[in-house]
XYZ file of C-alpha atoms in Angstrom:
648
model
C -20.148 11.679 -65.238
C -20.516 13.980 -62.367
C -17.995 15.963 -60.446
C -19.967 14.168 -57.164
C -19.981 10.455 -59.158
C -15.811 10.869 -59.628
C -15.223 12.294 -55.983
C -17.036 9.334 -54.216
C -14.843 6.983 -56.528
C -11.945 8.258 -56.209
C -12.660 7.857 -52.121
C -13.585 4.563 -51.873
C -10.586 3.551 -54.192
C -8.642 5.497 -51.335
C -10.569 3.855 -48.823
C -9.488 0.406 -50.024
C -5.990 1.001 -50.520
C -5.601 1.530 -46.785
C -6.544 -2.252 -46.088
C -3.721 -4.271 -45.389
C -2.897 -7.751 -46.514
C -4.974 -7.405 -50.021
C -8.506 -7.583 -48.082
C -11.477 -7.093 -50.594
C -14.217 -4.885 -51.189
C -16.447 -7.232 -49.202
C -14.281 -7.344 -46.517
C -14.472 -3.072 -46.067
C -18.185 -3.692 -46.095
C -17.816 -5.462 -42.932
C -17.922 -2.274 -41.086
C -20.892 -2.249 -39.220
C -23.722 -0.490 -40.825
C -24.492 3.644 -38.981
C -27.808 4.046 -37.118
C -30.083 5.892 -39.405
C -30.790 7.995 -36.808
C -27.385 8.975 -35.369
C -24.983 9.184 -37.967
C -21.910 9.129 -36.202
C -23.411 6.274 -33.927
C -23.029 2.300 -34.484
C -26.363 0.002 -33.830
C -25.090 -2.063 -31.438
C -28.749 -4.131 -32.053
C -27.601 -5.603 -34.442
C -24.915 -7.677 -32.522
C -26.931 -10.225 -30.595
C -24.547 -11.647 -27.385
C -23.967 -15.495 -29.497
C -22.031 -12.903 -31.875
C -20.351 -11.438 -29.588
C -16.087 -12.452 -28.487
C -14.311 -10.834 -25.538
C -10.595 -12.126 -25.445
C -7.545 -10.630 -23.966
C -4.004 -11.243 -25.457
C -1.320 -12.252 -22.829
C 2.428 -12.953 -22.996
C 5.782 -12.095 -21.736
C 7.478 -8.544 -21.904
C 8.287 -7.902 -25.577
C 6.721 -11.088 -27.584
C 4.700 -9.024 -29.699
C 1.656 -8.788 -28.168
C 0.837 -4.681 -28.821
C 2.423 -5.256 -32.492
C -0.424 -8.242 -32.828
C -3.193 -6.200 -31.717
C -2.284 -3.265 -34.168
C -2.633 -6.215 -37.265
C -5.810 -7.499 -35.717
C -7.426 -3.695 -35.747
C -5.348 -2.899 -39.211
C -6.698 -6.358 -40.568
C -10.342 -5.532 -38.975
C -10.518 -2.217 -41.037
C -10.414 -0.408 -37.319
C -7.598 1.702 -37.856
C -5.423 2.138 -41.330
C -2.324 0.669 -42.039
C 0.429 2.460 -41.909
C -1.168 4.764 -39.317
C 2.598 5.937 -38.472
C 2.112 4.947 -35.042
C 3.466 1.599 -33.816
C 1.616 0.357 -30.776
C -1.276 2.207 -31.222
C -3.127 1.015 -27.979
C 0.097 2.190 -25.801
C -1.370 5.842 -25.609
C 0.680 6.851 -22.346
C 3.669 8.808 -22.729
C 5.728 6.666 -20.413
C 4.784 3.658 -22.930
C 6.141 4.819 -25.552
C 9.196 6.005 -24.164
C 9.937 2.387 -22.616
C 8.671 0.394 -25.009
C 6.357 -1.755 -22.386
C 2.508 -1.719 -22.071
C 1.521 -0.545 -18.448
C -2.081 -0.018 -19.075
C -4.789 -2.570 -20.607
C -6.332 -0.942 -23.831
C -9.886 -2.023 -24.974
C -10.444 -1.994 -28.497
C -14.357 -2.778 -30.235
C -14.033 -4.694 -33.675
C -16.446 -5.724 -36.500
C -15.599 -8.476 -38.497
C -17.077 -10.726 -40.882
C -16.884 -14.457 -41.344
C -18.590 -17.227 -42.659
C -19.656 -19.112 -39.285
C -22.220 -22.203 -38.989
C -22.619 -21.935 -42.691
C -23.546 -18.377 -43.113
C -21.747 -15.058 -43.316
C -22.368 -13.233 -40.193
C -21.047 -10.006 -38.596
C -19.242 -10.525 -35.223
C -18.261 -7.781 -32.616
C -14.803 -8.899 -30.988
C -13.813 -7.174 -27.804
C -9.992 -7.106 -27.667
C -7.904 -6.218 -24.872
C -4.053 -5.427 -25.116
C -2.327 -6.473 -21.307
C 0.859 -5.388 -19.874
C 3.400 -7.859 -19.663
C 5.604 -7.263 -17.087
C 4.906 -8.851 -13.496
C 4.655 -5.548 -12.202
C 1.427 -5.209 -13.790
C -0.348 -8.782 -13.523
C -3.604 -6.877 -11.267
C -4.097 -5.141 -14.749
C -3.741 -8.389 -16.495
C -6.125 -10.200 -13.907
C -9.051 -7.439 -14.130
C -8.667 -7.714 -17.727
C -9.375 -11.707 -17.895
C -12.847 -10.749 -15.868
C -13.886 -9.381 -18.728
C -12.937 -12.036 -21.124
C -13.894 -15.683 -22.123
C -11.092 -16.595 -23.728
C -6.864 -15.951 -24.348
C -4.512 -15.162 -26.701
C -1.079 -16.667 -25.689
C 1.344 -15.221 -27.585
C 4.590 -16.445 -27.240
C 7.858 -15.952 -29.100
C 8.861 -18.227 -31.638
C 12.740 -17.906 -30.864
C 12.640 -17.197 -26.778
C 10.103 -19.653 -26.294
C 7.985 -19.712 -22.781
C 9.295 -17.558 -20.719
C 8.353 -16.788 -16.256
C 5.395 -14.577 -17.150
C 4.491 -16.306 -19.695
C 3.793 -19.299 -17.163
C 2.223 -16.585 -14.986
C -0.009 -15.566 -17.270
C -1.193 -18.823 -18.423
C -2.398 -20.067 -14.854
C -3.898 -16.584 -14.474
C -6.684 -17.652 -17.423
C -6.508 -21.121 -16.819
C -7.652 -20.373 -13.202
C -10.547 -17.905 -14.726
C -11.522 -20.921 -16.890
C -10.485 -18.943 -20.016
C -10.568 -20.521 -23.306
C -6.901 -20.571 -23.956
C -5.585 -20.203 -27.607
C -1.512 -20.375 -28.330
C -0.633 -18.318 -30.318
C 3.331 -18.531 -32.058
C 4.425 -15.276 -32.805
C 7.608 -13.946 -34.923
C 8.369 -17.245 -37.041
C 10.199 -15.038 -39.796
C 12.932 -14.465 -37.575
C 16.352 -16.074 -38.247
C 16.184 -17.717 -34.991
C 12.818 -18.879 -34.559
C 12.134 -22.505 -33.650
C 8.412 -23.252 -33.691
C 8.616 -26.809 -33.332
C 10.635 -26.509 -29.976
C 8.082 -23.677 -28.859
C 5.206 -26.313 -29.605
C 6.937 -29.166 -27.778
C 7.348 -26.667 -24.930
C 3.488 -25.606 -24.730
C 2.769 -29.442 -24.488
C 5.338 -29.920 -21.646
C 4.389 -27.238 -19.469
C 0.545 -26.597 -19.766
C -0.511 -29.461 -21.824
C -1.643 -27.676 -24.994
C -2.484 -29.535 -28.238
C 1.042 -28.367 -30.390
C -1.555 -28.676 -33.719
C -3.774 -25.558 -31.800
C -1.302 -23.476 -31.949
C -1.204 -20.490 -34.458
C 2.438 -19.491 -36.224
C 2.237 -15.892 -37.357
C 4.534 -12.705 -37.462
C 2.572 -9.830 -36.330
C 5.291 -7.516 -38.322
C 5.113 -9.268 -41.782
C 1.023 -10.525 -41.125
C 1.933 -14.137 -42.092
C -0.682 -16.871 -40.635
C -2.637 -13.387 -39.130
C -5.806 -14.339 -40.990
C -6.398 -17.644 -38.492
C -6.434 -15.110 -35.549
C -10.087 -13.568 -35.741
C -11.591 -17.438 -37.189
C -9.826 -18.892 -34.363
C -11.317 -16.166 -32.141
C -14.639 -16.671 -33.371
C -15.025 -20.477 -33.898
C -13.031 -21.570 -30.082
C -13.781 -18.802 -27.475
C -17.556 -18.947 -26.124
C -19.742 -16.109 -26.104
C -20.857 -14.107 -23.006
C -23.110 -16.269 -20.564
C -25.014 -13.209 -19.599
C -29.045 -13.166 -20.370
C -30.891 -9.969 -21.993
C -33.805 -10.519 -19.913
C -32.148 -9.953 -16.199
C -31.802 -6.556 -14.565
C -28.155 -4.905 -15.530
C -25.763 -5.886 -13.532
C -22.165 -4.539 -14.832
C -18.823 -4.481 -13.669
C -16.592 -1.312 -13.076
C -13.365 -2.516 -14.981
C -11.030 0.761 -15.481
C -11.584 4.635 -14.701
C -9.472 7.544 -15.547
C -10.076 11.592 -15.461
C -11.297 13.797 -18.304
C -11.157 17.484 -17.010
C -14.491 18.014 -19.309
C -16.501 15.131 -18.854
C -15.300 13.936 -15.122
C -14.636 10.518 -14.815
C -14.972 7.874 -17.092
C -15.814 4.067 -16.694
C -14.851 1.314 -18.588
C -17.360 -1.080 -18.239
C -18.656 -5.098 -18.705
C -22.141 -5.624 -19.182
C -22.826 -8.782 -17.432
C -26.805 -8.744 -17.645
C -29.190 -6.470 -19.116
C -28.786 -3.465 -20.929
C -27.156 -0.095 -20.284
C -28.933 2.981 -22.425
C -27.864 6.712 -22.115
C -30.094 8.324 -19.676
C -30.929 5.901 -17.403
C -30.471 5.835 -13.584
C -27.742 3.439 -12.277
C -26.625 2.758 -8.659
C -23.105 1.683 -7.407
C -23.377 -1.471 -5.170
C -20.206 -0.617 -2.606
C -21.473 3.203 -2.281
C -25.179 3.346 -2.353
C -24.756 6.812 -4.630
C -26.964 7.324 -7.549
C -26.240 8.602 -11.121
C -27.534 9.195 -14.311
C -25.710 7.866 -17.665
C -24.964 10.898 -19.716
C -23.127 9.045 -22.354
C -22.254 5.632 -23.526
C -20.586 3.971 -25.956
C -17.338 1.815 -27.638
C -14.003 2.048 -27.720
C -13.525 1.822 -31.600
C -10.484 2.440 -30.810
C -11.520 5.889 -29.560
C -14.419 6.705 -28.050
C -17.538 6.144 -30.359
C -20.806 7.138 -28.210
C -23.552 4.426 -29.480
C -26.254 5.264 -27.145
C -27.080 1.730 -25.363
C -24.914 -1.325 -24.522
C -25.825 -4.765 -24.720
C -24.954 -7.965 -22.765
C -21.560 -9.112 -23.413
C -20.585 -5.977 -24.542
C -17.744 -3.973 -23.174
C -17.512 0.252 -23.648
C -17.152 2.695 -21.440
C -19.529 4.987 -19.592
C -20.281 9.155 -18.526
C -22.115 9.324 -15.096
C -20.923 12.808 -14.290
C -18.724 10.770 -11.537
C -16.982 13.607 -10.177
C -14.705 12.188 -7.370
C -12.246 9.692 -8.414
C -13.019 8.086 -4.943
C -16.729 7.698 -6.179
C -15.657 5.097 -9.226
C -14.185 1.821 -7.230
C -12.620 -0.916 -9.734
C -14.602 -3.902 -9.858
C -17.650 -2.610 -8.094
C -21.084 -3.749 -9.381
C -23.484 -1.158 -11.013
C -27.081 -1.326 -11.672
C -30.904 0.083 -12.292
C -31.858 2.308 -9.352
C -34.586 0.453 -7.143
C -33.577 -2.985 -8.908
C -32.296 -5.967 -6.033
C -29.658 -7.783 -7.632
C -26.555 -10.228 -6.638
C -23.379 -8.220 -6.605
C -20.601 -9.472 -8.854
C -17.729 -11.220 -7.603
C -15.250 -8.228 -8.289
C -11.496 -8.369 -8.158
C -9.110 -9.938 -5.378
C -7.907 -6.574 -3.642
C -3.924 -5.627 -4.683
C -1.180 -6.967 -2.789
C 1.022 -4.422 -2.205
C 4.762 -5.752 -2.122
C 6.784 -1.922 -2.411
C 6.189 1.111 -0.025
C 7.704 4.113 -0.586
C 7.235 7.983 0.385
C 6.215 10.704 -1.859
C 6.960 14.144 -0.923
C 6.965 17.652 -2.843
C 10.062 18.491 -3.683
C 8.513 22.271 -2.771
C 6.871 21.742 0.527
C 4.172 24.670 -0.532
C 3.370 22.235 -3.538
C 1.172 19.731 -1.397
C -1.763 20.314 -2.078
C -1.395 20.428 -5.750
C 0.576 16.819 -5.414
C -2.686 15.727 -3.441
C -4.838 16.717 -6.503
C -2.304 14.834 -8.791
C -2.167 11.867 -7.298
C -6.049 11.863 -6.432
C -6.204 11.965 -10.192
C -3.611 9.475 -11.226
C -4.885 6.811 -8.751
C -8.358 6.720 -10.429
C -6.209 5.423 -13.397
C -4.088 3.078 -11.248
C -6.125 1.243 -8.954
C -3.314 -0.725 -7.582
C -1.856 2.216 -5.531
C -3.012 2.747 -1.852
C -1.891 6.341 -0.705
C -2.370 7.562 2.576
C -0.983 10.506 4.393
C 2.225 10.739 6.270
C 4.223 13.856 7.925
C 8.458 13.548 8.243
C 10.660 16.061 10.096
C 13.072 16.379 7.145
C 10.628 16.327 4.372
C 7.338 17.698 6.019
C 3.801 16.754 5.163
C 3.824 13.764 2.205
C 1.970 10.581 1.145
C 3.112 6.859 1.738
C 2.529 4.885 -1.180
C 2.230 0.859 -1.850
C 3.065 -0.381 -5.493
C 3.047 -3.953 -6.553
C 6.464 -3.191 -7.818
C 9.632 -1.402 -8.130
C 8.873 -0.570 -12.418
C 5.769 0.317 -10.984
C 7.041 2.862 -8.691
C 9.173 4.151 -10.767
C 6.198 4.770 -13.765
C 4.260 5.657 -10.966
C 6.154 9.223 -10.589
C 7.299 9.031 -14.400
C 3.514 9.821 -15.349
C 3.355 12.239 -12.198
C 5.989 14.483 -13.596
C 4.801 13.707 -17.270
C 1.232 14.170 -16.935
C 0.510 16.140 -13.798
C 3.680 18.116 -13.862
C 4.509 17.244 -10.333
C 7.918 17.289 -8.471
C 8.623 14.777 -5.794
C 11.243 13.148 -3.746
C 10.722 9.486 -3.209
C 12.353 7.765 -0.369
C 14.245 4.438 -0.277
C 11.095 1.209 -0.807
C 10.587 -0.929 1.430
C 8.357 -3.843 1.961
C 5.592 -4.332 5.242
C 7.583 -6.550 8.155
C 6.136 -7.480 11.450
C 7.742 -7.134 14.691
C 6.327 -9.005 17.823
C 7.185 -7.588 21.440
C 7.749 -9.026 24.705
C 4.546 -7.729 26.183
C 2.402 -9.743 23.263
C 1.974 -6.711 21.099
C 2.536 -7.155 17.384
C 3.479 -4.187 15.109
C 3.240 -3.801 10.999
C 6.028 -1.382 10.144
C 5.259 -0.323 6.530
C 7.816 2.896 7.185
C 10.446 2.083 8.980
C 10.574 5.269 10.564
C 7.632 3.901 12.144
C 9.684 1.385 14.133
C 11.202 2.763 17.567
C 14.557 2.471 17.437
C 14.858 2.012 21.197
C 11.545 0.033 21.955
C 10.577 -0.210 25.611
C 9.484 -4.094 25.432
C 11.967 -6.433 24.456
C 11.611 -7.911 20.731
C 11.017 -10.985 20.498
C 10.434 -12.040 16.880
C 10.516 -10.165 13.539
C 8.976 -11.391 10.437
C 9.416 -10.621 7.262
C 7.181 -11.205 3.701
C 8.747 -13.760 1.090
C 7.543 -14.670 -2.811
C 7.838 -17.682 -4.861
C 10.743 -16.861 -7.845
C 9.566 -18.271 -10.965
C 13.456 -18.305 -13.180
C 13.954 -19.420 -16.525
C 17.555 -19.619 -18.223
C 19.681 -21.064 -20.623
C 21.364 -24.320 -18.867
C 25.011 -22.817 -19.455
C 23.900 -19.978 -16.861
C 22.380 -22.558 -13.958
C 25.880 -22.483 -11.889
C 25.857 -18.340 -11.499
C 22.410 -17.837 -11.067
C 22.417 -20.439 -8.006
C 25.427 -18.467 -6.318
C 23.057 -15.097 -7.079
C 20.362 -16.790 -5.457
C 22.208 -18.218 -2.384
C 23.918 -14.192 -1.549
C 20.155 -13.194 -1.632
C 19.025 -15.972 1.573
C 16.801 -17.967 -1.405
C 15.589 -21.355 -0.940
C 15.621 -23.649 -3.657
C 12.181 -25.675 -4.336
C 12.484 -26.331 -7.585
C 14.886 -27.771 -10.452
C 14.159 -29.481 -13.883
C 14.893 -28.736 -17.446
C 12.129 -27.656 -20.119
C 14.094 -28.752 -22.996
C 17.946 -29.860 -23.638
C 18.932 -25.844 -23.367
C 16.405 -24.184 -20.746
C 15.998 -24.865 -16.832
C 13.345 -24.241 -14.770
C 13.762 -22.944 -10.861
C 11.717 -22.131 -8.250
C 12.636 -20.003 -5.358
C 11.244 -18.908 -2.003
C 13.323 -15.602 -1.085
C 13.357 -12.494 0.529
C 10.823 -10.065 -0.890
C 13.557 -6.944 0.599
C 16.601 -9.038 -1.342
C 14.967 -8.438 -4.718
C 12.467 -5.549 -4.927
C 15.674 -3.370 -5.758
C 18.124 -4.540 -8.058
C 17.950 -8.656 -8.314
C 16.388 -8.355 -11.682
C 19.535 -6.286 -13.499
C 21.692 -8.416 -11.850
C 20.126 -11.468 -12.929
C 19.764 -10.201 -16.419
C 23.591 -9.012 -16.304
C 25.085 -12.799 -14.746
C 22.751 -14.298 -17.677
C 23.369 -11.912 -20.303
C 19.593 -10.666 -20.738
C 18.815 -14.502 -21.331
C 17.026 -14.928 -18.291
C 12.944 -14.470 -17.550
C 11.778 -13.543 -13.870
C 8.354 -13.770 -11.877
C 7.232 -13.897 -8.827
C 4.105 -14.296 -6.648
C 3.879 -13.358 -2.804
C 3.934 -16.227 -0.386
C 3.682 -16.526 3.801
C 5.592 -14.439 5.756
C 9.035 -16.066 7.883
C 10.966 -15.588 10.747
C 14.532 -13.008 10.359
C 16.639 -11.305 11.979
C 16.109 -7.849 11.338
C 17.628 -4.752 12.769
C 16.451 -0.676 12.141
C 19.251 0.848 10.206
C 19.243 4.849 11.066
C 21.385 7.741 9.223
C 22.067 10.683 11.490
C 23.399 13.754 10.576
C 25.027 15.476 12.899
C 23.602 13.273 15.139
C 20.392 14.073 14.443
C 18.374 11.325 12.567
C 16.996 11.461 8.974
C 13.960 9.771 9.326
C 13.376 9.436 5.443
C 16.023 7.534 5.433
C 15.769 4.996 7.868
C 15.414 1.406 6.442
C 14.771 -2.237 8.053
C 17.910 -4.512 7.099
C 18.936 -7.826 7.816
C 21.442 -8.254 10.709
C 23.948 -9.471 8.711
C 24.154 -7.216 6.208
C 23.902 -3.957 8.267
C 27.393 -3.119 8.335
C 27.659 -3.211 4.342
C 24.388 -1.558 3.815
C 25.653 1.117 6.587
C 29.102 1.727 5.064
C 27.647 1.927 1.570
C 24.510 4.243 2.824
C 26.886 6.887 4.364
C 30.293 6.662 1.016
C 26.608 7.857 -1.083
C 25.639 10.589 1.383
C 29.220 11.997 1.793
C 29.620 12.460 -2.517
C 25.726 13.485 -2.482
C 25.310 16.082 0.390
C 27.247 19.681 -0.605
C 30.150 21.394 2.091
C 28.734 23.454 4.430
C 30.217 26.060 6.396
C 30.234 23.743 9.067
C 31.645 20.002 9.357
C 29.084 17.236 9.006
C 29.317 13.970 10.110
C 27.536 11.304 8.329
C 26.504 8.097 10.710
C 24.805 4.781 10.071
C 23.494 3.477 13.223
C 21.353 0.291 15.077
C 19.809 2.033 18.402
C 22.745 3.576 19.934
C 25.465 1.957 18.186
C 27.026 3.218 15.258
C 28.893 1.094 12.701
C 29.841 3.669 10.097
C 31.202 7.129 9.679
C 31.937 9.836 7.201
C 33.057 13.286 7.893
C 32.241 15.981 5.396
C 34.809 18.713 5.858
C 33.650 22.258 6.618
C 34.571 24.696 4.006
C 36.729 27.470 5.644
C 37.861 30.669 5.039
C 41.910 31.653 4.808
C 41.654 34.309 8.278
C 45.413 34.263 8.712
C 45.421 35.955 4.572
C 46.012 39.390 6.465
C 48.630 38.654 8.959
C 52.124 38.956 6.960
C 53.881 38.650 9.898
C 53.420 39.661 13.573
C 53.178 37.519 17.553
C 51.829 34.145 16.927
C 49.207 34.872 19.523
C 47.615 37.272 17.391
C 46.840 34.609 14.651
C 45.672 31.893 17.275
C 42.996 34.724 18.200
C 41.807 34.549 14.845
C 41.744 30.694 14.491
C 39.988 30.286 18.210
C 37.153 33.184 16.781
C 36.455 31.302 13.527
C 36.410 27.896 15.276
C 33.393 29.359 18.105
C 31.586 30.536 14.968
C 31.723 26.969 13.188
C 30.351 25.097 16.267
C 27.767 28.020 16.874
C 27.069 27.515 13.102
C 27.114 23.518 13.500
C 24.348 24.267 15.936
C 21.772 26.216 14.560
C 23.209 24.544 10.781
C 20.808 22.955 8.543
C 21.790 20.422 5.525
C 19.305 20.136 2.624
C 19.805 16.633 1.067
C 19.406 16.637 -2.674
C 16.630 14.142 -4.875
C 19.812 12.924 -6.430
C 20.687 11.541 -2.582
C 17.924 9.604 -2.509
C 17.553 8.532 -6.218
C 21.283 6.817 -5.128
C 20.157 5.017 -1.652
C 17.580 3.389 -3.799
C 20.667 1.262 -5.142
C 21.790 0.392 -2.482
C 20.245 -3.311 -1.077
């Protein structure tokens, strides 16, 4: 036998021993076959749209969804096992580090299975969603692109708030919905209650439901059959022009800006000349291809099928999520698209190094094409200078938001104190949305008349023992109870209407903390109600810090103000001069903290002497303070306002 004859053997042995869960032989010749003519390129011809699956897994924070699609690509022959990286689709830095999925990862799989009586090859789109509530606009453009669901939920800690969330999110796209059990080797797991639970809540059939553990791969070879035999395939026909939907971009400092895309109708191939449907500009497709799990360029992509796209895009303003591309000189019905973001969190950005603003302008310019759900726009302060005021749908958002900044872009930024959008109505008829509260005249000319203020429905679920303290936390935050049953003997079920200001900063940990980490929170925004707000100012030396302004309500202004200005005071350093630290409303002020002036010893030198002598030296050094106190500037460190973010 050859040298060649024993090399090739000993690599497909190798080959197979990668395959996890004792696959076969056959099963690694499920790979789909290479185009003769591109070697490194799959024939995508070969997958006709009736054997084609796009589904999206969804679930609460930390059920096991990323640790279910790494089995599904291991068991698919897409990646190895034992690849030594857990999570494989959680490729951003700030993922890893928090354990938490903030961006949805598309994956291309081939699988074989015997289907209608014959063995046929199937291409199965998966996408991996975030699961915290911060991130349900990724979870909803994700489900456009989809016909059916994965709901994974946890076999011990049963259906959780986003979990619910979730669910009506592909129940209201008319998803196929399959329920999927996950973790049943742990010590605590309790499928049966899990089951009765699905039935209770969103009437699913408890003998559809799936019990695997992604970590040991029990019950993981029902996933894909499931996949293939209950979720429909695309509805889209070959024969119409392409229409295709703009899903997800980011930047690639080589090839510009690349698309993730859903081919609705027709067929994409590399060269052709596409049009965007919200800008009117033209482009030509310089590459195209699968995400397999990395980019695989293919050359053409079919109806149903999902990849991603090279147009030579080079403005990240040019490539807007959920537009609708197609053919140059073709008429066709734009898609539906996505429901724009609701912004719930405003906060400003500013360079730590005021020269540094331009290159924080390219950053974010490049970070938003990743992140649709920011809206930036420009904004100027007197104690920060020129910066950017940001919405997020979030607080975690926010704060990944500038994680990835720093991490990816190597930007430095100060962040002031969030706030949400109120609106203030004037005696005159005028009505004002105050986004920034420095925004918000402190001493309006017209008389106010009526403030309003945004509220969201608070989806809670918690062990029954914890119903008592959580209704007290509620109640201190101005909530409104709509809602109270049980799910089972041990969980209840609640429903707020509160305050979006009372929990965008710290309600979560405190809920978690009363509960002890039992407890699962969402929330969606609802109507906007009447309260009585006041603008809460912090003045320094009199002078105010507009940064740090923030809209309160009346009757918690003098807490807010005490605790505001205790911060400053251990934040800000001595000067040379004394500052005083106010909290005001208009012209009143309810709290005060003086910051001692550091001060030189000038009576060292006298030994002895007329006391007149040593008052001439006191009286000297005191005119220099206040001439100091006047011309005196006090820099106010990040950690200052990293602090004031605590405080609600």
């Amino acid at each position: 036998m050859s040298i060649f004859k024993k090399a090739s053997r000993t690599l497909i042995r190798s080959k197979l021993s990668y395959l996890p869960y004792s696959q076969s032989a056959a099963s690694f010749c499920s790979r789909p076959r290479q185009n003769s003519k591109e070697g490194s390129t799959i024939d995508l011809n070969e997958y006709p749209s009736d054997n084609i699956r796009n589904f999206s897994i969804i679930a609460h924070v930390d059920h096991g969804k990323s640790t279910l699609a790494d089995r599904l690509l291991e068991l698919t022959g897409t990646i190895r096992k034992g690849h030594g990286q857990p999570q494989y689709l959680d490729k951003l830095q700030v993922e890893r580090e928090r354990g938490i999925t903030v961006k949805a990862q598309t994956a291309t799989m081939f699988h074989r299975h015997k289907f209608l009586g014959s063995d046929t090859y199937f291409l199965l789109n998966l996408i991996d969603t975030p699961g915290h509530v911060d991130f349900s606009y990724e979870v909803s453009r994700s489900l456009a692109a989809c016909q059916g669901a994965l709901l994974v939920v946890d076999a011990a800690q049963g259906v959780q708030a986003q979990t619910v969330a979730n669910f009506y999110l592909a129940f209201e796209s008319n998803l196929a919905i399959i329920p999927v059990i996950n973790k049943i080797d742990q010590p605590t797991a309790d499928p049966d209650r899990v089951k009765a639970q699905l039935k209770s809540m969103f009437d699913l059939d408890p003998s559809d439901a799936l019990l695997t553990s992604a970590k040991t791969g029990q019950g993981l070879e029902k996933v894909l059959p499931a996949v293939i035999e209950r979720i429909p395939p695309p509805p889209g026909k070959n024969t119409s022009p392409l229409r295709m939907l703009l899903l997800d971009s980011y930047y690639d400092e080589y090839k510009g800006v690349i698309c993730h895309v859903a081919i609705v109708d027709g067929a994409l191939h590399k060269g052709d000349k596409i049009c965007s449907a919200v800008t009117g500009q033209s482009y030509e497709v310089n590459d195209v291809g699968i995400m397999h799990p990395d980019i695989v360029p293919t050359g053409i992509l079919l109806t149903g099928q999902v990849g991603y796209m090279v147009s030579g895009m080079r403005s990240t303003k040019e490539a807007r999520i959920g537009d609708t591309l197609h053919h140059t000189r073709t008429v066709i019905q734009p898609l539906p698209g996505f429901k724009p973001a609701k912004h719930m969190v405003f906060s400003g950005l500013y360079p730590a190094d005021g020269s540094d603003f331009e290159a924080l302008n390219h950053a974010i310019e490049r970070l938003t094409c990743n992140d649709a759900s920011v809206s930036v726009t420009k904004e100027s302060s007197t104690a920060l200078g020129l910066g950017f005021r940001c919405g997020f749908l979030g607080l975690l958002h926010m704060d990944v938001f500038h994680q990835r900044l720093e991490q990816e872009h190597g930007a430095h930024v100060i962040s002031t104190v969030p706030t949400v959008p109120y609106i203030f109505e004037y005696s005159d008829g005028s009505k004002l949305q105050v986004q920034n509260p420095a925004a918000l005249p402190s001493n309006p000319k017209d008389r106010l008349v009526a403030c309003w203020e945004p509220t969201v429905i608070a989806t809670i679920i918690i062990p029954s023992e914890y119903v008592g303290s959580v209704i007290t936390l509620c109640a201190e935050r101005r909530g409104e109870q709509l809602e109270y049953s049980f799910i089972d003997s041990q969980r209840a079920f609640m429903k707020y209407r509160m305050p979006l200001r009372e929990i965008v900063v710290d309600f979560y940990n405190e809920l978690k903390s009363i509960t002890s980490g039992y407890a699962s929170f969402d929330y969606e925004d609802s109507q906007y109600q009447a309260a009585d707000l006041v603008k809460l100012d912090i003045l320094l030396n009199g002078q105010p810090v507009d940064a740090m302004a923030t809209i309160v309500h009346k009757s918690k202004a003098p807490r807010v103000g005490r605790e505001l200005v205790e911060k400053l005071k251990k934040f800000i350093d001595r000067q040379m001069f004394e500052i005083i630290i106010q909290a005001a409303i208009g012209s009143k002020v309810i709290a005060r903290e003086t910051l001692s002036a550091m001060r030189k010893n000038v009576l060292a030198k006298c030994y002895g002497g007329d006391i007149t002598r040593k008052k001439k030296l006191l009286e000297k050094q005191k005119e220099g303070k206040k001439r100091m106190k006047r011309v005196g500037s006090v820099d106010i460190p990040q950690e200052a306002f990293h602090e004031l973010l605590k405080v609600s």
